[in-house]
XYZ file of C-alpha atoms in Angstrom:
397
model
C 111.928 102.824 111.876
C 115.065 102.389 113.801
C 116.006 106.424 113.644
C 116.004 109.381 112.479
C 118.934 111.432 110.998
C 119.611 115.177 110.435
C 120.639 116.292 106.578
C 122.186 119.543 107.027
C 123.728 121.390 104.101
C 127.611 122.091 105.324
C 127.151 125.967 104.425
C 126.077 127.077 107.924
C 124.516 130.067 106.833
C 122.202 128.674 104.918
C 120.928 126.539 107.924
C 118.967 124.286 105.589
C 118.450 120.788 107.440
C 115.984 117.460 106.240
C 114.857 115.160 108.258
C 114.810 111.692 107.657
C 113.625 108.307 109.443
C 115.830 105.505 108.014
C 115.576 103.026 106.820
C 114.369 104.413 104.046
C 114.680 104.129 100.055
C 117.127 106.786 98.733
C 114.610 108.077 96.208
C 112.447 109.019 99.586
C 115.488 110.439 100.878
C 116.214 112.195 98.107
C 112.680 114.016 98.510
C 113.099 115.039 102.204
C 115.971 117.036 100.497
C 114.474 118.300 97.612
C 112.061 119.420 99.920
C 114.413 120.963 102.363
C 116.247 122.798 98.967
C 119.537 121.173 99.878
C 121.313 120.569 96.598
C 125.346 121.657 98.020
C 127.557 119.665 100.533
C 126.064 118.017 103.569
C 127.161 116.284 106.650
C 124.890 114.203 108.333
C 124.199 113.167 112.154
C 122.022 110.815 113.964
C 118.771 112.578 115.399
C 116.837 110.939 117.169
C 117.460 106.774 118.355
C 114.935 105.992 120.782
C 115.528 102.453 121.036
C 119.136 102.816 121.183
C 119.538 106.158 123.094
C 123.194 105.454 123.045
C 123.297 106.578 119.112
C 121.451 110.202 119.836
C 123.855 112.907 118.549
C 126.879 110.571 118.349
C 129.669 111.941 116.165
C 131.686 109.473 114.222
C 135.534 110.037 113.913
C 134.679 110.087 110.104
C 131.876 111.465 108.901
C 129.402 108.424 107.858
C 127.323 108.374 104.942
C 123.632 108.382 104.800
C 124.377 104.857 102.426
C 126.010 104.085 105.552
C 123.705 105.288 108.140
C 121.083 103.510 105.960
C 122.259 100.133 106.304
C 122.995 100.644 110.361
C 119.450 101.367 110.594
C 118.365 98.121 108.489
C 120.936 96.315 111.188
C 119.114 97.800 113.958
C 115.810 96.965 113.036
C 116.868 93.443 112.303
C 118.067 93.420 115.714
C 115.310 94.251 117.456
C 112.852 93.127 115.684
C 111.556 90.279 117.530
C 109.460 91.130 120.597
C 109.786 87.821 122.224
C 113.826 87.826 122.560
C 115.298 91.443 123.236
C 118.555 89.931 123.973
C 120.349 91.045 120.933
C 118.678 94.515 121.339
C 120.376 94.886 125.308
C 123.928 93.081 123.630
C 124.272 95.867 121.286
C 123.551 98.825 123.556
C 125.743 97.119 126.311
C 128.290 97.081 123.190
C 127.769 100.907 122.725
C 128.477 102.091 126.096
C 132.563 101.017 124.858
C 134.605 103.169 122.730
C 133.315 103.264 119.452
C 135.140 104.920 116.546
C 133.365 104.513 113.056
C 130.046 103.845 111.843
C 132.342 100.467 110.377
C 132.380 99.413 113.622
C 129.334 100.385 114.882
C 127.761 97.853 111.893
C 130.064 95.410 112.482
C 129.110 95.148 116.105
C 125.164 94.061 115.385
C 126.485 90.494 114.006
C 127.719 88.272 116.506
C 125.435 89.381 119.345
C 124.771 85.851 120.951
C 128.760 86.276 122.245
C 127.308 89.173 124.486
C 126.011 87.153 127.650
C 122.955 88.791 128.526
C 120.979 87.643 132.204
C 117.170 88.614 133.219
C 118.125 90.496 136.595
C 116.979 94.223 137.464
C 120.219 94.804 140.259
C 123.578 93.707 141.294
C 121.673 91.314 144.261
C 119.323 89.573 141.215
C 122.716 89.281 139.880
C 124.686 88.058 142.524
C 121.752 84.985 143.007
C 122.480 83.822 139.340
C 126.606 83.981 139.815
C 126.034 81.676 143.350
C 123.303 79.388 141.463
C 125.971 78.924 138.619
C 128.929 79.029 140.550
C 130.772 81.557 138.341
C 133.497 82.707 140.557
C 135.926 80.287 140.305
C 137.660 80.623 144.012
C 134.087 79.641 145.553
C 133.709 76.305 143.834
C 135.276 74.592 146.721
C 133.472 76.571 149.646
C 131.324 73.327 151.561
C 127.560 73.974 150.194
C 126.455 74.426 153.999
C 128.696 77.521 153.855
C 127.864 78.448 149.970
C 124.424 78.961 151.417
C 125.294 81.808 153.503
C 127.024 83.693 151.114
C 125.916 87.310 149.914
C 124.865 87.210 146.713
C 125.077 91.630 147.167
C 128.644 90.796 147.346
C 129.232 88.189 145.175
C 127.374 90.093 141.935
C 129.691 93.159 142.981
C 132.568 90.845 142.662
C 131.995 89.133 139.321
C 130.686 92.832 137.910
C 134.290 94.344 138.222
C 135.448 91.409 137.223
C 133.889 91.519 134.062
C 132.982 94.512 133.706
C 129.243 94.405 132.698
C 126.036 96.925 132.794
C 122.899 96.896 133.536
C 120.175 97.936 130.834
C 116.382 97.749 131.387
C 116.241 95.002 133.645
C 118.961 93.127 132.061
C 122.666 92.670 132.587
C 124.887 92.253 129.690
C 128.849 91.490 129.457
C 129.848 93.359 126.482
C 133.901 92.288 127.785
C 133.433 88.654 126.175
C 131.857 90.196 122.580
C 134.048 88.735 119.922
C 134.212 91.024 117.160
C 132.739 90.096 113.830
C 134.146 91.701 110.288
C 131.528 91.870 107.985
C 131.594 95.937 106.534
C 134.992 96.678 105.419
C 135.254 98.056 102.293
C 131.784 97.298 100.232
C 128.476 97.869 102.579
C 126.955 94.487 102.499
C 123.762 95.365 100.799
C 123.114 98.617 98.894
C 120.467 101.294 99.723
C 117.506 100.679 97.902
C 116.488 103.145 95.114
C 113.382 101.955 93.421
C 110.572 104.718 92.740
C 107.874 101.829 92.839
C 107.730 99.097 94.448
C 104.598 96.578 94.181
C 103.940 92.830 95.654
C 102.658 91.249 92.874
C 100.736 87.236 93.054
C 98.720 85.434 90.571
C 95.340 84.403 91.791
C 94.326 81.093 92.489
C 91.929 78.595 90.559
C 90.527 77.618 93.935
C 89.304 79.786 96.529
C 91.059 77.137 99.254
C 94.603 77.690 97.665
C 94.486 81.282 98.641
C 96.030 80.641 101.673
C 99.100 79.410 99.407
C 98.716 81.648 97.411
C 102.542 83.193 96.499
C 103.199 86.367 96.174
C 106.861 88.693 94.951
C 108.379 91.682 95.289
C 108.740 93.963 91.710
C 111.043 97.263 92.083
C 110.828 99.897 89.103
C 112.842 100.693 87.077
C 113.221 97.377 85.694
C 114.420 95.749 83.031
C 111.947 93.129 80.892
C 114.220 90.662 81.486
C 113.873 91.073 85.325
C 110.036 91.284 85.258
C 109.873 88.144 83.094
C 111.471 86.025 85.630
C 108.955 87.402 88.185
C 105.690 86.361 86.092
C 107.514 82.936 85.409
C 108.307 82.423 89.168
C 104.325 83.231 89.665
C 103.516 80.566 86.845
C 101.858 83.731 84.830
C 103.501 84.490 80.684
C 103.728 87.843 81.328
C 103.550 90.305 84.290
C 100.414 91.992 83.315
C 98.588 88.878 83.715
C 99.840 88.823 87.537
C 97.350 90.781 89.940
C 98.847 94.194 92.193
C 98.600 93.131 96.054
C 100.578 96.321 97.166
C 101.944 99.177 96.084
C 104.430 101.742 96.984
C 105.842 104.876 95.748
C 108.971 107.009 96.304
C 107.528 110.094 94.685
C 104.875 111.590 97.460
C 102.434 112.686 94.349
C 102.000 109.327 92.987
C 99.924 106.549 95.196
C 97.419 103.335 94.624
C 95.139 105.548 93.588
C 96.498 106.069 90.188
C 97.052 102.129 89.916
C 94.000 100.524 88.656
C 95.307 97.271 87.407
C 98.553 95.130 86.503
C 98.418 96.673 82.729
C 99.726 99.540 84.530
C 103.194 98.195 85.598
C 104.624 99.045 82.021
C 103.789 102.436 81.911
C 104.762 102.703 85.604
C 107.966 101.459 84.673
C 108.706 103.985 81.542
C 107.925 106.460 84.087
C 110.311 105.130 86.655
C 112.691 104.706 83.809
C 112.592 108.557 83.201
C 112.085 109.847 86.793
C 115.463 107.938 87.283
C 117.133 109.857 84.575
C 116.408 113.477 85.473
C 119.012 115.823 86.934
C 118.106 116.764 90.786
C 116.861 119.976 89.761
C 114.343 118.027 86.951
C 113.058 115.863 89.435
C 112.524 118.106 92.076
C 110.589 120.422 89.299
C 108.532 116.992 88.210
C 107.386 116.604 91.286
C 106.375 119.962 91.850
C 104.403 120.028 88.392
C 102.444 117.008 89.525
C 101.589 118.464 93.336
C 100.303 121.735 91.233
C 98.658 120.297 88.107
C 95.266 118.555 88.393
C 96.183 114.811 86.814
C 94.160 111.797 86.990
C 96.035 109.599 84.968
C 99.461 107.660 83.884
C 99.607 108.727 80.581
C 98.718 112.772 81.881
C 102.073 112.144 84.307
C 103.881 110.415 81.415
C 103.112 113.510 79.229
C 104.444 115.759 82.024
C 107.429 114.092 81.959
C 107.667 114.142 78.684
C 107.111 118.132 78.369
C 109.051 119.674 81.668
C 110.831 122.107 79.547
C 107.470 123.786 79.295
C 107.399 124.660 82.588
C 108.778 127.355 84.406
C 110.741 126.473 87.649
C 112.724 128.257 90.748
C 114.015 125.618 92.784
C 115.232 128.102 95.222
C 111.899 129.837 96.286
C 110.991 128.942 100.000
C 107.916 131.148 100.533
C 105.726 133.654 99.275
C 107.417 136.597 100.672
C 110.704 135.192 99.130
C 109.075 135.067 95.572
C 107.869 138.664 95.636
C 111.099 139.975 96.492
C 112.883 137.804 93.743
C 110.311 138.894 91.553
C 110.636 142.641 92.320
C 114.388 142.110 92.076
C 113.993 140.341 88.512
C 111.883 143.885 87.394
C 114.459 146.736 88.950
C 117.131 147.873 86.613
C 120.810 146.571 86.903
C 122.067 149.578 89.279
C 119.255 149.215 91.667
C 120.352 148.761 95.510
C 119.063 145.080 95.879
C 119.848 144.832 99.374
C 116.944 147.125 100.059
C 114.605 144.407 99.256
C 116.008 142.661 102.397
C 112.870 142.574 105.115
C 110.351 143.570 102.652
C 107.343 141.153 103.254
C 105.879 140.676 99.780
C 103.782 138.031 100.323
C 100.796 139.546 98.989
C 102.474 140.778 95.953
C 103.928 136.969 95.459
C 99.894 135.337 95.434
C 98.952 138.286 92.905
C 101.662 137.766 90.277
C 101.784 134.000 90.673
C 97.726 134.169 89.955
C 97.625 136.400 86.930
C 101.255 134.255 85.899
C 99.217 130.912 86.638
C 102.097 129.897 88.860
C 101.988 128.295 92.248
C 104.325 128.115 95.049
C 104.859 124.026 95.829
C 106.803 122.086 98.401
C 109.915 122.293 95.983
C 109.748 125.816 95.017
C 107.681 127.806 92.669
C 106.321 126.208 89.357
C 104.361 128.365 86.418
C 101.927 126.154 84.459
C 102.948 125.122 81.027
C 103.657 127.886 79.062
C 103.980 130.325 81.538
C 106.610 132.249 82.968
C 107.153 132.578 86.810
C 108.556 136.236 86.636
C 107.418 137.917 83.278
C 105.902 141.472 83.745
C 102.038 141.916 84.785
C 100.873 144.124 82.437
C 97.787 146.575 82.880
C 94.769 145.035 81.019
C 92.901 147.562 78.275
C 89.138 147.182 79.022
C 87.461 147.661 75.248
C 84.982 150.524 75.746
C 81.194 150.681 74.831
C 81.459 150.701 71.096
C 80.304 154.248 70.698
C 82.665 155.723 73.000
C 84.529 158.199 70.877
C 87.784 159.889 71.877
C 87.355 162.950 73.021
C 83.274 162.520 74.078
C 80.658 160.798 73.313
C 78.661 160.499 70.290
């Protein structure tokens, strides 16, 4: 992951933040945030950048967005992805340490990298040896070699440094004065965030055991239309995807992993449920989710019927702890006049794990869910035990 970013919700007071490594797919970022029970305005900042330390905490002159931020981070990780040449990875930060002003230009600046000259040297000295070797400054090329010899290549890196004004990074030096800007983001980001909720490698198997190592292989997002996954079968030489074989999956909903997979049959019903997942409000969502970290499913067809019957399910999106139920819930019981703000301090916890018990509710990552059918905050009322049958008011018989 390139870095991590901060979420927060722009009312202060609430002083509700998600964290988030990016890249990431926005469904997954959507989750750190249902999670986090930030559904209002937010502003968002840069965290934590270890490879580029430059980034940590800078502010923008306009506010990027996490689209944005997203695609930086793809950019990054491009950059520095190969171990073998760092080069492009010591360009950019050399290119950071100069005024930057938007997170426009701060994308912009990761093309065109091989402009930035970059030089293996730890110090101004190592330096200096590579300016004499190459004869960089111009008003020494006509010094007599027996004299070019003796000259201090201390001096001569200080020199050509002010001249062109470059840094040292990690045993590198890098000229960021000869970058020549590139203009690749201006108005459309050049790739959108991804939002898939699953995403699976798919391959058909070969005939032959020695044509696995050929063996080719594709990437299928969900939601998708039938169109889409036709052309992927076809490009596998398969009819239809089911006949293709699952080599990896991934899921953008926490609740749902491999383990509910069991074979390529499963991509159409994974994709009606992607299909509805995408179609929920926030608040929906958030409560799907929640319903499927509480109830006790095995099966695609038991989360396709959950999706299919939220409404029976009672929700409070809002609930961060136990303590924060049972004052809601004694709030929900007192008449209309009552002095709320009393409530303020009281730690109800153990009254919150007694009603949501006899309510069969449950407190969740995303708030508190009832089971289906039930009610998060109707009254508890006192049980009648039936008496011995010849218990007769008044005595006994």
């Amino acid at each position: 992951m390139a870095f991590e970013i901060a979420i927060n919700e722009r009312d202060v007071e609430s002083g509700k933040t998600a964290y988030v490594m990016l890249p990431a797919n926005k469904n997954e970022v959507i989750d750190a945030m249902d999670r986090a029970k930030i559904f209002g305005e937010t502003f968002v900042r840069i965290e934590n950048c270890d490879e580029f330390p430059e980034l940590n905490g800078f502010e923008f002159s306009e506010e990027p967005t996490i689209a944005e931020l997203n695609f930086l981070a793809k950019r990054l990780e491009e950059i520095s992805g190969d171990e073998e040449d760092i080069t492009p990875a010591i360009a950019y930060r050399a290119l950071l340490r100069k005024p930057l002003d938007s997170v426009k230009e701060a994308i912009n600046r990761t093309y065109d990298l091989d402009t930035v000259p970059v030089y293996p040297c730890k110090n101004v000295y190592a330096y200096g040896e590579i300016v004499l070797e190459n004869e960089m400054l111009e008003e020494l090329k006509d010094v007599p070699d027996e004299v070019y010899d003796l000259l201090d290549p201390d001096k001569a890196g200080r020199a050509m440094m002010e001249r062109e004004g470059g840094v040292f990074i990690n045993g590198y030096y890098a000229v960021a004065d000869s970058y020549e800007p590139a203009l690749v983001y201006d108005e459309e980001l050049p790739e959108p965030q991804e939002d898939w909720v699953f995403r699976l490698e798919v391959a058909s198997v070969p005939d032959k055991p020695e044509d696995f190592s050929r063996m080719k292989t594709e990437i299928l997002t969900l939601p998708a239309d039938e169109e889409y996954m036709q052309d992927i079968a076809e490009s596998l030489g398969e009819k239809h995807i089911d006949e293709c074989n699952i080599m990896k999956f991934e899921s953008a909903l926490p609740q749902i992993d491999d383990s509910a997979v069991e074979s390529a049959e499963d991509i159409y019903l994974l994709n009606e449920i992607a299909k509805k997942y995408s179609e929920l409000s926030r608040k929906d969502a958030a409560k799907f989710k929640a319903v499927l970290q509480n109830e006790n499913w095995n099966s695609l067809d038991e989360t396709e019927n959950i999706l299919k019957s939220l409404s029976g399910y009672d929700f409070d999106i809002s609930v961060t702890d136990a303590s924060d139920f049972g004052r809601k819930y004694l709030s929900k019981l007192m008449p209309p006049d009552f002095d709320r703000s009393l409530l303020k301090g009281v730690n109800a916890a153990e009254l919150s794990r007694n009603v949501l018990r006899a309510n069969g509710g449950v407190l969740t990552s995303y708030g508190a869910v009832s089971g289906y059918g039930g009610h998060l905050y109707s009254m508890i009322e006192t049980q009648i035990q039936e008496q011995d049958s010849d218990f007769k008011m008044g005595g006994m018989s």
